[in-house]
Coordinates of C-alpha atoms in Angstrom, one line a residue:
M1112 CA 0.0 0.1 0.1
A1113 CA 1.3 3.4 -1.0
Q1114 CA 2.4 5.8 1.9
S1115 CA 0.4 8.9 2.5
V1116 CA 2.0 12.1 2.2
G1117 CA 2.8 14.0 5.5
I1118 CA 3.9 17.5 6.6
K1119 CA 7.5 16.6 6.6
D1120 CA 7.2 15.6 2.9
V1121 CA 5.6 19.0 2.1
A1122 CA 8.4 20.9 4.1
R1123 CA 11.2 18.8 2.2
A1124 CA 9.7 19.5 -1.2
A1125 CA 9.4 23.2 -0.5
G1126 CA 12.8 23.7 1.1
V1127 CA 11.3 25.0 4.4
S1128 CA 10.9 23.8 8.0
V1129 CA 7.8 21.7 9.3
G1130 CA 7.0 24.9 11.4
T1131 CA 6.7 26.9 8.2
V1132 CA 4.3 24.5 6.5
S1133 CA 2.2 24.4 9.8
N1134 CA 2.1 28.4 9.7
V1135 CA 1.0 28.3 6.0
I1136 CA -1.8 26.1 6.9
N1137 CA -2.9 27.5 10.1
R1138 CA -1.5 31.2 10.0
P1139 CA -0.9 32.1 6.4
D1140 CA -0.7 35.7 7.1
T1141 CA 2.5 35.1 9.1
V1142 CA 4.4 33.8 6.1
A1143 CA 6.0 35.8 3.3
T1144 CA 4.1 35.7 0.1
E1145 CA 6.8 34.0 -1.9
T1146 CA 7.2 31.3 0.7
R1147 CA 3.6 30.7 1.2
A1148 CA 3.2 30.2 -2.6
R1149 CA 6.1 27.6 -2.6
V1150 CA 4.5 25.7 0.1
L1151 CA 1.0 25.7 -1.3
S1152 CA 2.6 24.5 -4.6
A1153 CA 4.2 21.6 -2.9
I1154 CA 0.9 20.8 -1.1
D1155 CA -0.9 20.7 -4.4
R1156 CA 1.8 18.7 -6.2
L1157 CA 2.1 16.0 -3.4
G1158 CA -1.6 16.0 -2.8
Y1159 CA -1.0 16.6 0.9
V1160 CA -4.3 16.6 2.9
R1161 CA -4.3 17.6 6.6
S1162 CA -5.4 15.0 9.0
E1163 CA -8.1 16.3 11.4
S1164 CA -8.0 13.0 13.2
A1165 CA -4.2 12.4 13.5
R1166 CA -4.0 13.2 17.2
Q1167 CA -6.7 10.5 17.8
L1168 CA -5.0 8.0 15.4
R1169 CA -1.5 8.2 17.0
A1170 CA -2.5 5.6 19.6
G1171 CA -4.1 3.1 17.0
R1172 CA -5.6 2.6 13.5
S1173 CA -8.8 4.3 12.2
R1174 CA -12.0 2.4 13.1
I1175 CA -14.0 4.1 10.4
M1176 CA -14.7 2.6 6.8
G1177 CA -16.1 5.1 4.2
L1178 CA -18.9 4.2 2.0
L1179 CA -19.6 6.7 -1.1
V1180 CA -22.7 5.7 -3.2
L1181 CA -24.5 7.2 -6.1
D1182 CA -27.8 7.9 -4.5
M1183 CA -29.1 7.1 -1.0
G1184 CA -32.6 7.8 -2.3
N1185 CA -32.4 4.5 -4.1
P1186 CA -33.3 1.5 -1.8
F1187 CA -30.7 -0.5 -3.8
F1188 CA -27.9 1.5 -2.3
V1189 CA -29.6 1.3 1.1
D1190 CA -29.2 -2.4 0.8
V1191 CA -25.6 -2.2 -0.1
A1192 CA -25.0 0.1 2.9
R1193 CA -26.9 -2.5 5.1
G1194 CA -24.5 -5.3 3.9
A1195 CA -21.3 -3.2 4.5
E1196 CA -22.5 -2.0 7.8
R1197 CA -23.1 -5.5 9.0
A1198 CA -19.8 -6.8 8.0
A1199 CA -18.0 -3.7 9.4
R1200 CA -19.7 -4.0 12.7
Q1201 CA -18.7 -7.6 13.1
A1202 CA -15.2 -6.5 12.7
G1203 CA -15.6 -3.6 15.3
L1204 CA -15.6 -0.8 12.8
G1205 CA -18.2 1.9 12.0
V1206 CA -19.3 3.1 8.5
M1207 CA -19.3 6.6 7.3
V1208 CA -22.0 6.7 4.6
C1209 CA -21.8 9.5 2.0
N1210 CA -24.0 10.3 -1.1
S1211 CA -22.4 11.7 -4.2
A1212 CA -26.0 12.3 -5.7
E1213 CA -24.6 11.1 -9.1
S1214 CA -22.2 14.2 -9.1
A1215 CA -18.6 13.9 -9.8
G1216 CA -17.9 17.3 -8.0
E1217 CA -19.7 16.1 -4.8
E1218 CA -17.7 12.7 -5.1
A1219 CA -14.5 14.6 -5.3
E1220 CA -15.4 16.5 -2.2
Y1221 CA -16.3 13.3 -0.1
L1222 CA -13.2 11.6 -1.1
S1223 CA -11.1 14.6 0.1
L1224 CA -13.1 14.3 3.3
F1225 CA -12.3 10.6 3.7
A1226 CA -8.6 11.4 3.1
E1227 CA -8.7 14.1 5.8
Q1228 CA -10.4 11.7 8.3
R1229 CA -7.7 9.0 7.3
V1230 CA -10.6 6.3 7.1
R1231 CA -9.3 2.7 7.3
G1232 CA -10.7 2.3 3.6
V1233 CA -13.4 3.3 1.2
L1234 CA -16.2 1.5 -0.5
L1235 CA -16.9 3.3 -3.6
T1236 CA -19.5 3.4 -6.5
P1237 CA -17.9 6.0 -8.7
A1238 CA -19.9 8.9 -10.3
D1239 CA -17.0 10.3 -12.2
A1240 CA -16.8 8.5 -15.6
T1241 CA -13.4 9.9 -16.5
G1242 CA -11.7 8.2 -13.5
R1243 CA -9.9 11.5 -12.4
N1244 CA -11.4 11.4 -9.0
I1245 CA -10.2 7.7 -8.4
A1246 CA -6.7 8.8 -9.7
A1247 CA -6.5 11.7 -7.4
F1248 CA -7.7 9.6 -4.3
R1249 CA -5.3 6.8 -5.1
R1250 CA -2.2 8.8 -4.2
H1251 CA -3.3 9.1 -0.5
G1252 CA -2.6 5.4 -0.1
I1253 CA -6.0 4.7 1.4
P1254 CA -7.3 1.3 0.1
F1255 CA -10.6 1.1 -1.6
V1256 CA -13.0 -1.3 -3.3
L1257 CA -15.3 -0.5 -6.2
V1258 CA -18.9 -1.6 -5.6
D1259 CA -21.4 -2.2 -8.5
R1260 CA -18.4 -1.6 -10.7
V1261 CA -15.9 -3.8 -12.6
S1262 CA -12.3 -2.8 -11.8
E1263 CA -11.2 -2.8 -15.5
G1264 CA -8.1 -0.7 -16.0
T1265 CA -7.4 -0.5 -12.2
T1266 CA -5.6 -2.8 -9.7
E1267 CA -8.2 -2.5 -7.0
C1268 CA -10.7 -5.0 -5.8
S1269 CA -14.2 -4.8 -7.1
V1270 CA -17.8 -6.4 -6.4
S1271 CA -20.3 -6.1 -9.1
V1272 CA -23.1 -7.9 -10.9
D1273 CA -23.0 -9.1 -14.6
D1274 CA -25.2 -6.4 -16.0
V1275 CA -24.8 -7.7 -19.6
A1276 CA -26.4 -11.1 -18.3
G1277 CA -29.0 -9.0 -16.4
G1278 CA -30.1 -7.0 -19.5
A1279 CA -30.5 -10.1 -21.4
L1280 CA -32.6 -11.8 -18.8
A1281 CA -35.0 -8.9 -19.0
V1282 CA -35.4 -8.8 -22.7
R1283 CA -35.4 -12.5 -23.4
H1284 CA -38.2 -12.7 -21.0
L1285 CA -40.2 -10.0 -23.0
V1286 CA -39.2 -11.7 -26.3
D1287 CA -40.4 -14.9 -25.1
A1288 CA -43.7 -13.3 -24.1
G1289 CA -44.2 -12.4 -27.9
H1290 CA -42.9 -8.9 -27.8
R1291 CA -41.0 -7.6 -30.9
S1292 CA -40.7 -3.9 -30.1
V1293 CA -39.0 -2.9 -26.8
A1294 CA -38.3 0.5 -25.3
Y1295 CA -35.1 0.8 -23.1
V1296 CA -35.5 3.4 -20.4
S1297 CA -32.0 3.9 -19.6
G1298 CA -30.1 6.6 -17.7
P1299 CA -27.0 8.7 -17.7
P1300 CA -24.9 7.4 -20.6
G1301 CA -21.6 7.7 -18.7
L1302 CA -22.6 4.9 -16.3
T1303 CA -21.1 1.5 -17.2
Q1304 CA -24.2 -0.4 -15.9
I1305 CA -26.5 1.6 -18.2
R1306 CA -24.3 0.5 -21.1
D1307 CA -23.9 -3.0 -20.2
R1308 CA -27.6 -3.6 -19.7
R1309 CA -28.3 -2.1 -23.1
T1310 CA -25.7 -4.6 -24.5
G1311 CA -27.5 -7.4 -22.8
A1312 CA -30.8 -6.3 -24.2
L1313 CA -29.5 -6.2 -27.7
N1314 CA -27.8 -9.6 -27.3
A1315 CA -31.2 -11.1 -26.3
L1316 CA -32.8 -9.6 -29.4
A1317 CA -30.0 -10.9 -31.6
E1318 CA -30.6 -14.5 -30.2
A1319 CA -34.2 -14.1 -31.4
G1320 CA -33.3 -13.0 -34.9
L1321 CA -34.3 -9.4 -34.1
G1322 CA -32.1 -6.3 -35.1
P1323 CA -31.1 -3.3 -32.9
E1324 CA -33.8 -1.4 -34.4
C1325 CA -36.2 -3.3 -32.1
L1326 CA -34.8 -1.6 -29.1
R1327 CA -35.9 2.1 -28.8
E1328 CA -33.8 3.8 -26.2
L1329 CA -35.1 6.7 -24.0
P1330 CA -32.4 8.1 -22.1
T1331 CA -32.8 10.0 -18.8
E1332 CA -30.6 12.3 -16.8
R1333 CA -31.3 10.6 -13.5
L1334 CA -32.3 7.2 -12.3
D1335 CA -35.3 8.3 -10.1
V1336 CA -39.1 8.0 -10.3
A1337 CA -39.4 11.4 -11.7
A1338 CA -37.2 10.7 -14.6
G1339 CA -39.3 7.5 -15.2
R1340 CA -42.6 9.6 -15.4
D1341 CA -40.9 11.8 -17.9
A1342 CA -39.8 8.8 -20.0
G1343 CA -43.4 7.4 -19.7
A1344 CA -44.6 10.6 -21.1
R1345 CA -42.2 10.4 -24.0
L1346 CA -43.2 6.7 -24.5
L1347 CA -46.8 7.7 -24.8
G1348 CA -45.9 10.4 -27.6
L1349 CA -44.3 7.7 -29.8
A1350 CA -46.4 7.1 -33.0
D1351 CA -45.3 3.5 -33.1
R1352 CA -45.3 2.6 -29.5
P1353 CA -43.4 -0.5 -28.4
T1354 CA -45.4 -3.2 -26.6
A1355 CA -42.8 -3.6 -23.8
V1356 CA -40.4 -1.6 -21.8
F1357 CA -37.2 -2.5 -20.1
C1358 CA -36.1 0.0 -17.4
A1359 CA -32.4 0.4 -16.2
N1360 CA -33.8 0.3 -12.6
D1361 CA -36.8 -0.1 -10.5
L1362 CA -37.3 3.5 -9.7
L1363 CA -37.6 4.5 -13.5
A1364 CA -39.9 1.4 -13.8
L1365 CA -42.2 2.7 -11.2
G1366 CA -42.3 6.1 -12.8
V1367 CA -43.2 4.7 -16.1
L1368 CA -45.9 2.6 -14.3
Q1369 CA -47.3 5.8 -12.8
A1370 CA -47.4 7.6 -16.3
M1371 CA -49.3 4.7 -17.7
Y1372 CA -51.7 4.4 -15.0
A1373 CA -52.4 8.2 -15.3
A1374 CA -52.9 7.9 -18.9
G1375 CA -55.2 4.9 -18.8
V1376 CA -52.9 2.5 -20.4
N1377 CA -53.2 -1.1 -19.0
V1378 CA -50.2 -2.7 -17.6
P1379 CA -49.2 -5.4 -18.7
D1380 CA -51.9 -6.0 -21.3
D1381 CA -51.2 -2.7 -23.3
L1382 CA -47.5 -2.3 -22.2
A1383 CA -45.4 -4.8 -20.4
I1384 CA -42.8 -3.4 -18.0
V1385 CA -39.5 -4.9 -16.5
G1386 CA -37.5 -3.2 -14.0
Y1387 CA -33.8 -3.8 -12.6
D1388 CA -32.7 -4.2 -8.9
D1389 CA -35.7 -5.8 -7.4
I1390 CA -36.1 -3.2 -4.6
E1391 CA -38.6 -3.9 -1.9
F1392 CA -41.2 -1.3 -3.5
A1393 CA -41.2 -3.5 -6.8
A1394 CA -43.2 -6.2 -5.3
A1395 CA -45.5 -3.7 -3.6
A1396 CA -46.3 -1.6 -6.6
A1397 CA -49.9 -1.3 -7.7
V1398 CA -49.0 -3.7 -10.5
P1399 CA -46.3 -5.8 -8.9
L1400 CA -43.2 -5.3 -10.9
T1401 CA -41.0 -7.9 -12.7
S1402 CA -37.5 -7.0 -12.1
V1403 CA -33.9 -8.4 -12.4
R1404 CA -32.7 -8.9 -9.0
Q1405 CA -29.3 -7.9 -7.7
P1406 CA -28.0 -9.2 -4.5
A1407 CA -27.3 -5.7 -3.0
V1408 CA -26.8 -6.7 0.5
T1409 CA -24.4 -9.4 -0.3
M1410 CA -22.4 -7.0 -2.6
G1411 CA -22.0 -4.6 0.4
A1412 CA -20.9 -7.3 2.8
L1413 CA -18.5 -8.8 0.2
A1414 CA -17.0 -5.6 -0.5
A1415 CA -16.5 -4.6 3.2
G1416 CA -14.9 -8.1 3.7
M1417 CA -12.4 -7.6 0.9
L1418 CA -11.6 -4.2 2.3
L1419 CA -11.0 -5.6 5.8
E1420 CA -8.9 -8.3 4.3
E1421 CA -6.8 -5.7 2.6
T1422 CA -6.4 -3.6 5.7
E1423 CA -5.7 -6.5 8.1
E1424 CA -2.8 -5.8 10.3
G1425 CA 0.2 -8.2 10.0
P1426 CA 2.0 -9.8 13.0
G1427 CA 4.9 -7.4 12.8
G1428 CA 2.7 -4.2 12.0
G1429 CA 1.7 -2.9 8.7
T1430 CA -0.7 -4.8 6.5
R1431 CA -0.7 -8.3 5.4
P1432 CA 0.0 -9.2 1.8
H1433 CA -3.2 -8.9 -0.2
E1434 CA -4.2 -10.0 -3.6
H1435 CA -6.7 -7.8 -5.4
R1436 CA -9.6 -9.8 -7.0
R1437 CA -12.8 -9.1 -9.0
V1438 CA -16.0 -10.6 -7.9
V1439 CA -18.9 -10.8 -10.5
L1440 CA -22.3 -11.9 -9.1
Q1441 CA -25.2 -13.1 -11.1
P1442 CA -28.5 -11.5 -11.4
E1443 CA -31.7 -13.3 -11.3
L1444 CA -35.1 -12.6 -13.0
V1445 CA -38.1 -12.2 -10.7
V1446 CA -41.3 -12.5 -12.7
R1447 CA -44.4 -10.7 -11.6
R1448 CA -47.6 -9.4 -13.0
S1449 CA -46.3 -6.2 -14.8
S1450 CA -45.0 -8.5 -17.7
L1451 CA -47.4 -11.2 -17.6
S1452 CA -50.2 -10.2 -20.2
S1453 CA -53.7 -12.0 -19.9
R1454 CA -54.1 -11.8 -23.7

């Protein structure tokens, strides 16, 4: 594991004393402008972050694990947090849960907060598709595990679900029910899951001898119920409306269901709907929702366990040798009334 940057490293890089660096941080007006600029440049170059909890940590290691998710308003991520918290508690650790709200800027701020607090490690569902936030955080030397993401191009551990297989499960079910035109209510195109579920949907159509034109994509900026209602309104406005819709998550599907109900469209006889995640509300909807189930609690628990393994202290101090690994779980289709036409 990489070593974190300390105040001595900044002092050495700037050619000043530790006391001068401390003054720049705490009493900048007492330091000459040129010297202050040199120290600030070194801080920025090295990625130094002041540890607010350093005094408490001198006697031991942090007992806090960070968890940063895309949207705590989505029950899927609540279940991920439940699994992570359960595993952390069994190990005597607490979890600091933060919500990026699908914002790369907020994600960067929370990662900086984790660095300041010198957390034991971080469970992260990235919002920044460019990877810049992860690259910046990596230099702090704090271990992290990607959750609901595949660690392609990185060396870190990851726990995810095979979303290509999940998309194929959803659309194969619709094709088997006789549908030949399917709408895909997706989400922000930068999210890997959205692209993978679309790939799976296209694969299922191809298996049935149907071309990509049989999938009508309706992108959304967010993955919530309001975005689903908006997509439902757009779907209603199509001249040649598909007979089925596959939604990238259950919140979108519930929004589409609301839009259909308000317009007097019968689900599933006039329009079949399949969601993704199988959150608790899916089974409780006015028309129980068919959904692709992700084992969210298991994902959180596995990711926390991998992070605990990586940060486990060895007999002579420091951390034990750790081999990074990628865990890919399989989704499951849960069929309910929203996709079972009586015709």
